């Protein structure tokens, strides 16, 4: 292994910053590093000076000092104020990270032992690979089929755990075209280290090129519509009238009055729960236990498709989230690709459980 | 440590009588340490049960409907009866401590045994309840069923908590019964008297604590959402 | 016990004296002892064994990380680091200083004959052994692969390793920790010698008292959490199961409610050791005694309100994260107070560079770095970029190994003469201290860089561009390993061949230095009456503004 | 409290406490049969706290113990409270980010559909 001395040549000390938020996180990182460096230096310096100056000499006694309240207060309050700057800066970044811009392009991610499945609004799918255009905010909505995973792109400085039963989101705007690592950073079993992939940030033109062709089975909304038929949703949820079931038109992004008096917002997570476990929250005015439980019938990916369809029924859905319609950059040159899976970074065979 | 160099004098006699251990200076110090130790131990118990209470609080606010609906399967009469039984046992325990403080050996044994009887009655009633749950398929993980079936999932969480909490409580009761048995034997041998009754007092504290846990479990598990 | 020598006997006289080590012989006299000093030795032997087992695992998986594709099967790797984490945390670092040094010293330092509950003390050791055996059983049978954090639902549903045995092992060890803490609390409250007021307690006692509070208040929550997890695994249904509406995050809340405070169980006693050492080898009272003592208590209390900083990116609510981040910075303040006070203690001191002092220097430096990098993690923005990476691995090894293990080894040197009556070889000891310091930094500093580059932790294989730094780290680990073996050898050697130590080889202050080395079974012939402050190295001469 | 000056409770006190506890049990069961919404749980807990306090104060003799022991009793509860409070704060505020605003989240009038 020592033969490999070229190791040192590709020694890298600082990661590339390829997203809009990477800059501010790096800024905070350097601020922390400067403060830490200064503090460490000062402490070391004092220790060395004292150790040098006051080393034990015969006949010289130590001077006994009680302490000093003033000093103590100074060196607890001042550092605390410095730390508040870390807190404040960090909080700002974090707050921004939790609030994706409204015009973000939506991509859906499903984590599963041990692969990442990516779905685009146009219905195409990839495994362990994510393609995004540079300069366009991208919001990832992530679900897990089994255990907790964590979706991380170091070059973008984004990361979020993907918890089963939750929808977790992150967003970023790529700023530099390139080929970046995608890691799972929450331990999830044997092949945790192989739950990796690549993120390709592409110039918008190239991206459009790549994206053209779409999924073979139509966009997410179409796929969702098909599922809506296949799973018999349409037998109850008539789209024009309201019988025993709520009308799903206009549901998305609106408050829903529940039978137990609470009000919730019909966001992705709510719709997901309403499909998989309809009785968890009963809509006011309807009977529980009519709608079948779809947990175990539908995969997280299917749910994402259904949600896309239900969203498309609502005029208040932000334009960017309405499937392929507005979001696709202009198609420049058809590529003739139409497999459901576009690329697979590493050919990983999902282990059977 | 058994070897005593000096012939037993007044101090040694006193030390023997109060079961003073070698590393304490005075019986008072020994009792004080025991009391503080016992309370510290009870704090750990508070936090031990606290983990389950936290989980309960979270899931109850998450799934109020399901939780309320489960009270239908909780037998309030049995639960209430058990509360009363435990309160009685607490009274007899307190009386037992008092008897020990007054050096009344017979009374002490009597009250300890009464406490044990109450404790056993509690466990028997609990057993009946558990049996009923078993027969009704309300034990999560063992052919669990639930009506209304739309609460099936979330009711399972509640019943899990029900069994964890009452089960842990019951285990504490069993341990308490063991400790009481030990006390009865010691009392029989005439160990306890006005100058030495710390074990009775300490185990009494433990017993009351277990009672307190139930005082909270009863309303939380049986009464919430309970409608007649 | 009739032949107890006069306390202030000369060292020569004390050589043939009866002491706690030779008062009785045979294994029974050890296994059934209630003497806190003997129990401390029992603990010392057991945790050292566990440390070497855990260290061996580290060496093995560091070998694996020499190659980007890894050398072992992923299963093996995962079991190695899980066993490493579990053993090092629960069976080495949590009991390290409290169950050995503090067990040995607290009764002596407060002027008592023993801990308040000697039999409970022995019980706690047996419980520890049972827990350790359970965990080792799990490791030998095939290992556990959940990491030391046991996150649900992986551990409760998906893992097919020996989670139950390991969880029960940790559960059991928890009780030994609780009993130790309980014993300390009661001892400090009720067993102090006349005149030993709170403001005269050695800072080592203060910090272990604070540790005791954390052990007592936190550990039960870990116990119940692991129990709930175990039930869930056994019955295949439980309260963390997302399939029935349970929330896996709740497990993390309960787990970290203990495990964050537990990291202070793993540093406070070390801070206490450093206060003693710095004061002794500066021959000077500790600067700002009250603040140092008080900061231990502040750490103990505040440690309970910051646990959410381990969950910033798990889906914990943003608002709660903000609160936890803020509180995390508050808990850093008392740590800062300590660092500054140690430094100030050296000012105008009379400093000598004996081995324990070298470890104290190491501690202050490495803990500062480890603590400051903790701030990177407590700041919400940077935590997003570092969570789950080697940055965290580096952070906690800096505080746990660079901090606590340094303090432990340093304290062991400091009190070795008291415990065994023998001196260690000074030159070798200095050499080992240097090796450990260098090896440590070589092992873990590259991991900060790796972490910010994005290398995730718990990876048996990694992208090739990370190799150089990993090789450095592995090289450091082998140096570090050698560094730990040297003291092991000369300590054993010194038992037989070491120079005999007098009562007070370092001219230190404190009750433990007023009794013979090694002490007699009951420590003091007559209960001492304390009339002096701790660290009474001379008349107060100067009060700084 | 030290061994030589034990405060021996009167039988009357103990029996009175017992009677009070039984009454409270009956009360809490009775109150539970009314529908007060969220207040049910508040009332039930208030009664439980009262009962527990009685046991702690009289049966467990905390009225006679030192301030130190009292402090310990309280500490256990405070820590339990910390655990529940901070954990619940997570769950209570989790959806705030995505929801309109929780405080503006009145029962939905006239859903626009
Ligand atoms: C002994 C153990 C120990 C100690 C003492 C600490 C101390 C601290 N830790 Fe650490 N930590 C761990 C052990 C420890 N930690 C472990 C094991 C993990 C990982 C668990 C896992 O996931 O497996 C972890 C993880 C961890 C995380 C979670 C990261 C994540 O998973 O995303 C965080 C986040 O806030 C954190 C923060 C802190 C802070 C703020 C301190 C503070 O207490 C530090 C305070 C000290 C100082 C700040 C230095 C001295 C101060 C000065 C010299 C003053 C000058 C300062 C200024 C002017 C700013 N730690
Ligand atoms: C409490 C303390 C503690 C201690 C003392 C250590 C000590 C060490 N740790 Fe530990 N470590 C943890 C606690 C600790 N660790 C925890 C909690 C984790 C997280 C686990 C998880 O993710 O769940 C972790 C994870 C962890 C990782 C990350 C693994 C991963 O995420 O994939 C690494 C990687 O380098 C590592 C390395 C080391 C090394 C090199 C040492 C060295 O200091 C060890 C030195 C000791 C020896 C080497 C043994 C003595 C010598 C011999 C037996 C002789 C033979 C050896 C030679 C001659 C070389 N540790
Ligand atoms: Cu998925 Cu790690
Ligand atoms: Cu922490």
PDB file of N, CA and C in Angstrom, chain D residues 59-102:
ATOM      1  N   UNK D  59     -47.226  10.226  54.253  1.00  0.00           N
ATOM      2  CA  UNK D  59     -46.804   8.824  54.354  1.00  0.00           C
ATOM      3  C   UNK D  59     -45.287   8.696  54.271  1.00  0.00           C
ATOM      4  N   UNK D  60     -44.703   9.418  53.359  1.00  0.00           N
ATOM      5  CA  UNK D  60     -43.260   9.288  53.194  1.00  0.00           C
ATOM      6  C   UNK D  60     -42.509  10.250  54.107  1.00  0.00           C
ATOM      7  N   UNK D  61     -43.272  11.009  54.867  1.00  0.00           N
ATOM      8  CA  UNK D  61     -42.653  11.806  55.924  1.00  0.00           C
ATOM      9  C   UNK D  61     -41.793  12.960  55.458  1.00  0.00           C
ATOM     10  N   UNK D  62     -42.074  13.478  54.266  1.00  0.00           N
ATOM     11  CA  UNK D  62     -41.222  14.562  53.786  1.00  0.00           C
ATOM     12  C   UNK D  62     -41.421  15.831  54.617  1.00  0.00           C
ATOM     13  N   UNK D  63     -42.559  15.920  55.308  1.00  0.00           N
ATOM     14  CA  UNK D  63     -42.740  17.125  56.138  1.00  0.00           C
ATOM     15  C   UNK D  63     -41.706  17.183  57.251  1.00  0.00           C
ATOM     16  N   UNK D  64     -41.066  16.051  57.566  1.00  0.00           N
ATOM     17  CA  UNK D  64     -40.089  16.080  58.660  1.00  0.00           C
ATOM     18  C   UNK D  64     -38.655  16.106  58.183  1.00  0.00           C
ATOM     19  N   UNK D  65     -38.411  15.924  56.896  1.00  0.00           N
ATOM     20  CA  UNK D  65     -37.024  15.730  56.491  1.00  0.00           C
ATOM     21  C   UNK D  65     -36.322  17.063  56.270  1.00  0.00           C
ATOM     22  N   UNK D  66     -35.022  16.963  56.058  1.00  0.00           N
ATOM     23  CA  UNK D  66     -34.214  18.167  55.875  1.00  0.00           C
ATOM     24  C   UNK D  66     -34.468  18.795  54.517  1.00  0.00           C
ATOM     25  N   UNK D  67     -34.067  20.035  54.404  1.00  0.00           N
ATOM     26  CA  UNK D  67     -34.226  20.749  53.143  1.00  0.00           C
ATOM     27  C   UNK D  67     -33.514  20.007  52.028  1.00  0.00           C
ATOM     28  N   UNK D  68     -32.375  19.416  52.363  1.00  0.00           N
ATOM     29  CA  UNK D  68     -31.599  18.708  51.354  1.00  0.00           C
ATOM     30  C   UNK D  68     -32.433  17.617  50.710  1.00  0.00           C
ATOM     31  N   UNK D  69     -33.051  16.783  51.548  1.00  0.00           N
ATOM     32  CA  UNK D  69     -33.851  15.696  50.998  1.00  0.00           C
ATOM     33  C   UNK D  69     -34.994  16.258  50.169  1.00  0.00           C
ATOM     34  N   UNK D  70     -35.592  17.326  50.654  1.00  0.00           N
ATOM     35  CA  UNK D  70     -36.678  17.942  49.880  1.00  0.00           C
ATOM     36  C   UNK D  70     -36.180  18.383  48.518  1.00  0.00           C
ATOM     37  N   UNK D  71     -34.995  18.943  48.522  1.00  0.00           N
ATOM     38  CA  UNK D  71     -34.420  19.405  47.264  1.00  0.00           C
ATOM     39  C   UNK D  71     -34.294  18.229  46.289  1.00  0.00           C
ATOM     40  N   UNK D  72     -33.868  17.107  46.817  1.00  0.00           N
ATOM     41  CA  UNK D  72     -33.716  15.931  45.960  1.00  0.00           C
ATOM     42  C   UNK D  72     -35.059  15.474  45.408  1.00  0.00           C
ATOM     43  N   UNK D  73     -36.082  15.495  46.282  1.00  0.00           N
ATOM     44  CA  UNK D  73     -37.406  15.089  45.821  1.00  0.00           C
ATOM     45  C   UNK D  73     -37.822  15.967  44.652  1.00  0.00           C
ATOM     46  N   UNK D  74     -37.639  17.261  44.832  1.00  0.00           N
ATOM     47  CA  UNK D  74     -38.062  18.192  43.790  1.00  0.00           C
ATOM     48  C   UNK D  74     -37.220  18.001  42.529  1.00  0.00           C
ATOM     49  N   UNK D  75     -35.917  17.749  42.713  1.00  0.00           N
ATOM     50  CA  UNK D  75     -35.043  17.619  41.552  1.00  0.00           C
ATOM     51  C   UNK D  75     -35.538  16.537  40.600  1.00  0.00           C
ATOM     52  N   UNK D  76     -35.930  15.398  41.160  1.00  0.00           N
ATOM     53  CA  UNK D  76     -36.413  14.316  40.306  1.00  0.00           C
ATOM     54  C   UNK D  76     -37.548  14.799  39.420  1.00  0.00           C
ATOM     55  N   UNK D  77     -38.490  15.539  40.042  1.00  0.00           N
ATOM     56  CA  UNK D  77     -39.646  15.986  39.275  1.00  0.00           C
ATOM     57  C   UNK D  77     -39.251  17.025  38.238  1.00  0.00           C
ATOM     58  N   UNK D  78     -38.356  17.934  38.637  1.00  0.00           N
ATOM     59  CA  UNK D  78     -37.939  18.968  37.698  1.00  0.00           C
ATOM     60  C   UNK D  78     -37.294  18.320  36.471  1.00  0.00           C
ATOM     61  N   UNK D  79     -36.478  17.312  36.687  1.00  0.00           N
ATOM     62  CA  UNK D  79     -35.803  16.674  35.557  1.00  0.00           C
ATOM     63  C   UNK D  79     -36.800  15.957  34.655  1.00  0.00           C
ATOM     64  N   UNK D  80     -37.779  15.321  35.279  1.00  0.00           N
ATOM     65  CA  UNK D  80     -38.820  14.676  34.489  1.00  0.00           C
ATOM     66  C   UNK D  80     -39.524  15.724  33.628  1.00  0.00           C
ATOM     67  N   UNK D  81     -39.767  16.869  34.251  1.00  0.00           N
ATOM     68  CA  UNK D  81     -40.452  17.941  33.564  1.00  0.00           C
ATOM     69  C   UNK D  81     -39.621  18.432  32.382  1.00  0.00           C
ATOM     70  N   UNK D  82     -38.308  18.582  32.598  1.00  0.00           N
ATOM     71  CA  UNK D  82     -37.422  19.009  31.507  1.00  0.00           C
ATOM     72  C   UNK D  82     -37.546  18.047  30.339  1.00  0.00           C
ATOM     73  N   UNK D  83     -37.489  16.770  30.654  1.00  0.00           N
ATOM     74  CA  UNK D  83     -37.517  15.763  29.592  1.00  0.00           C
ATOM     75  C   UNK D  83     -38.804  15.864  28.784  1.00  0.00           C
ATOM     76  N   UNK D  84     -39.931  15.921  29.493  1.00  0.00           N
ATOM     77  CA  UNK D  84     -41.206  15.954  28.785  1.00  0.00           C
ATOM     78  C   UNK D  84     -41.338  17.268  28.019  1.00  0.00           C
ATOM     79  N   UNK D  85     -40.979  18.360  28.667  1.00  0.00           N
ATOM     80  CA  UNK D  85     -41.189  19.670  28.062  1.00  0.00           C
ATOM     81  C   UNK D  85     -40.394  19.821  26.766  1.00  0.00           C
ATOM     82  N   UNK D  86     -39.102  19.522  26.811  1.00  0.00           N
ATOM     83  CA  UNK D  86     -38.286  19.757  25.626  1.00  0.00           C
ATOM     84  C   UNK D  86     -38.628  18.769  24.510  1.00  0.00           C
ATOM     85  N   UNK D  87     -38.941  17.537  24.879  1.00  0.00           N
ATOM     86  CA  UNK D  87     -39.330  16.583  23.844  1.00  0.00           C
ATOM     87  C   UNK D  87     -40.632  17.034  23.194  1.00  0.00           C
ATOM     88  N   UNK D  88     -41.583  17.407  24.042  1.00  0.00           N
ATOM     89  CA  UNK D  88     -42.872  17.827  23.499  1.00  0.00           C
ATOM     90  C   UNK D  88     -42.708  19.076  22.650  1.00  0.00           C
ATOM     91  N   UNK D  89     -41.768  19.941  23.011  1.00  0.00           N
ATOM     92  CA  UNK D  89     -41.606  21.170  22.237  1.00  0.00           C
ATOM     93  C   UNK D  89     -41.229  20.831  20.799  1.00  0.00           C
ATOM     94  N   UNK D  90     -40.482  19.769  20.622  1.00  0.00           N
ATOM     95  CA  UNK D  90     -40.162  19.338  19.262  1.00  0.00           C
ATOM     96  C   UNK D  90     -41.437  18.948  18.524  1.00  0.00           C
ATOM     97  N   UNK D  91     -42.215  18.069  19.138  1.00  0.00           N
ATOM     98  CA  UNK D  91     -43.390  17.560  18.422  1.00  0.00           C
ATOM     99  C   UNK D  91     -44.415  18.648  18.181  1.00  0.00           C
ATOM    100  N   UNK D  92     -44.539  19.560  19.150  1.00  0.00           N
ATOM    101  CA  UNK D  92     -45.548  20.603  19.019  1.00  0.00           C
ATOM    102  C   UNK D  92     -45.194  21.594  17.904  1.00  0.00           C
ATOM    103  N   UNK D  93     -43.915  21.802  17.670  1.00  0.00           N
ATOM    104  CA  UNK D  93     -43.554  22.854  16.722  1.00  0.00           C
ATOM    105  C   UNK D  93     -43.082  22.307  15.390  1.00  0.00           C
ATOM    106  N   UNK D  94     -43.148  20.992  15.231  1.00  0.00           N
ATOM    107  CA  UNK D  94     -42.549  20.410  14.036  1.00  0.00           C
ATOM    108  C   UNK D  94     -43.174  20.924  12.748  1.00  0.00           C
ATOM    109  N   UNK D  95     -44.479  21.078  12.759  1.00  0.00           N
ATOM    110  CA  UNK D  95     -45.122  21.442  11.502  1.00  0.00           C
ATOM    111  C   UNK D  95     -45.214  22.936  11.287  1.00  0.00           C
ATOM    112  N   UNK D  96     -44.776  23.703  12.244  1.00  0.00           N
ATOM    113  CA  UNK D  96     -44.901  25.150  12.115  1.00  0.00           C
ATOM    114  C   UNK D  96     -44.257  25.647  10.838  1.00  0.00           C
ATOM    115  N   UNK D  97     -43.140  25.050  10.502  1.00  0.00           N
ATOM    116  CA  UNK D  97     -42.407  25.537   9.358  1.00  0.00           C
ATOM    117  C   UNK D  97     -43.237  25.454   8.094  1.00  0.00           C
ATOM    118  N   UNK D  98     -43.958  24.381   7.982  1.00  0.00           N
ATOM    119  CA  UNK D  98     -44.678  24.157   6.731  1.00  0.00           C
ATOM    120  C   UNK D  98     -46.105  24.655   6.802  1.00  0.00           C
ATOM    121  N   UNK D  99     -46.639  24.753   8.007  1.00  0.00           N
ATOM    122  CA  UNK D  99     -47.996  25.191   8.157  1.00  0.00           C
ATOM    123  C   UNK D  99     -48.045  26.691   7.959  1.00  0.00           C
ATOM    124  N   UNK D 100     -49.237  27.202   7.727  1.00  0.00           N
ATOM    125  CA  UNK D 100     -49.372  28.643   7.593  1.00  0.00           C
ATOM    126  C   UNK D 100     -48.750  29.290   8.813  1.00  0.00           C
ATOM    127  N   UNK D 101     -49.484  29.378   9.866  1.00  0.00           N
ATOM    128  CA  UNK D 101     -48.916  29.818  11.126  1.00  0.00           C
ATOM    129  C   UNK D 101     -49.786  29.183  12.173  1.00  0.00           C
ATOM    130  N   UNK D 102     -49.223  28.532  13.115  1.00  0.00           N
ATOM    131  CA  UNK D 102     -50.059  27.757  14.018  1.00  0.00           C
ATOM    132  C   UNK D 102     -51.061  28.632  14.748  1.00  0.00           C
TER     133      UNK D 102
END
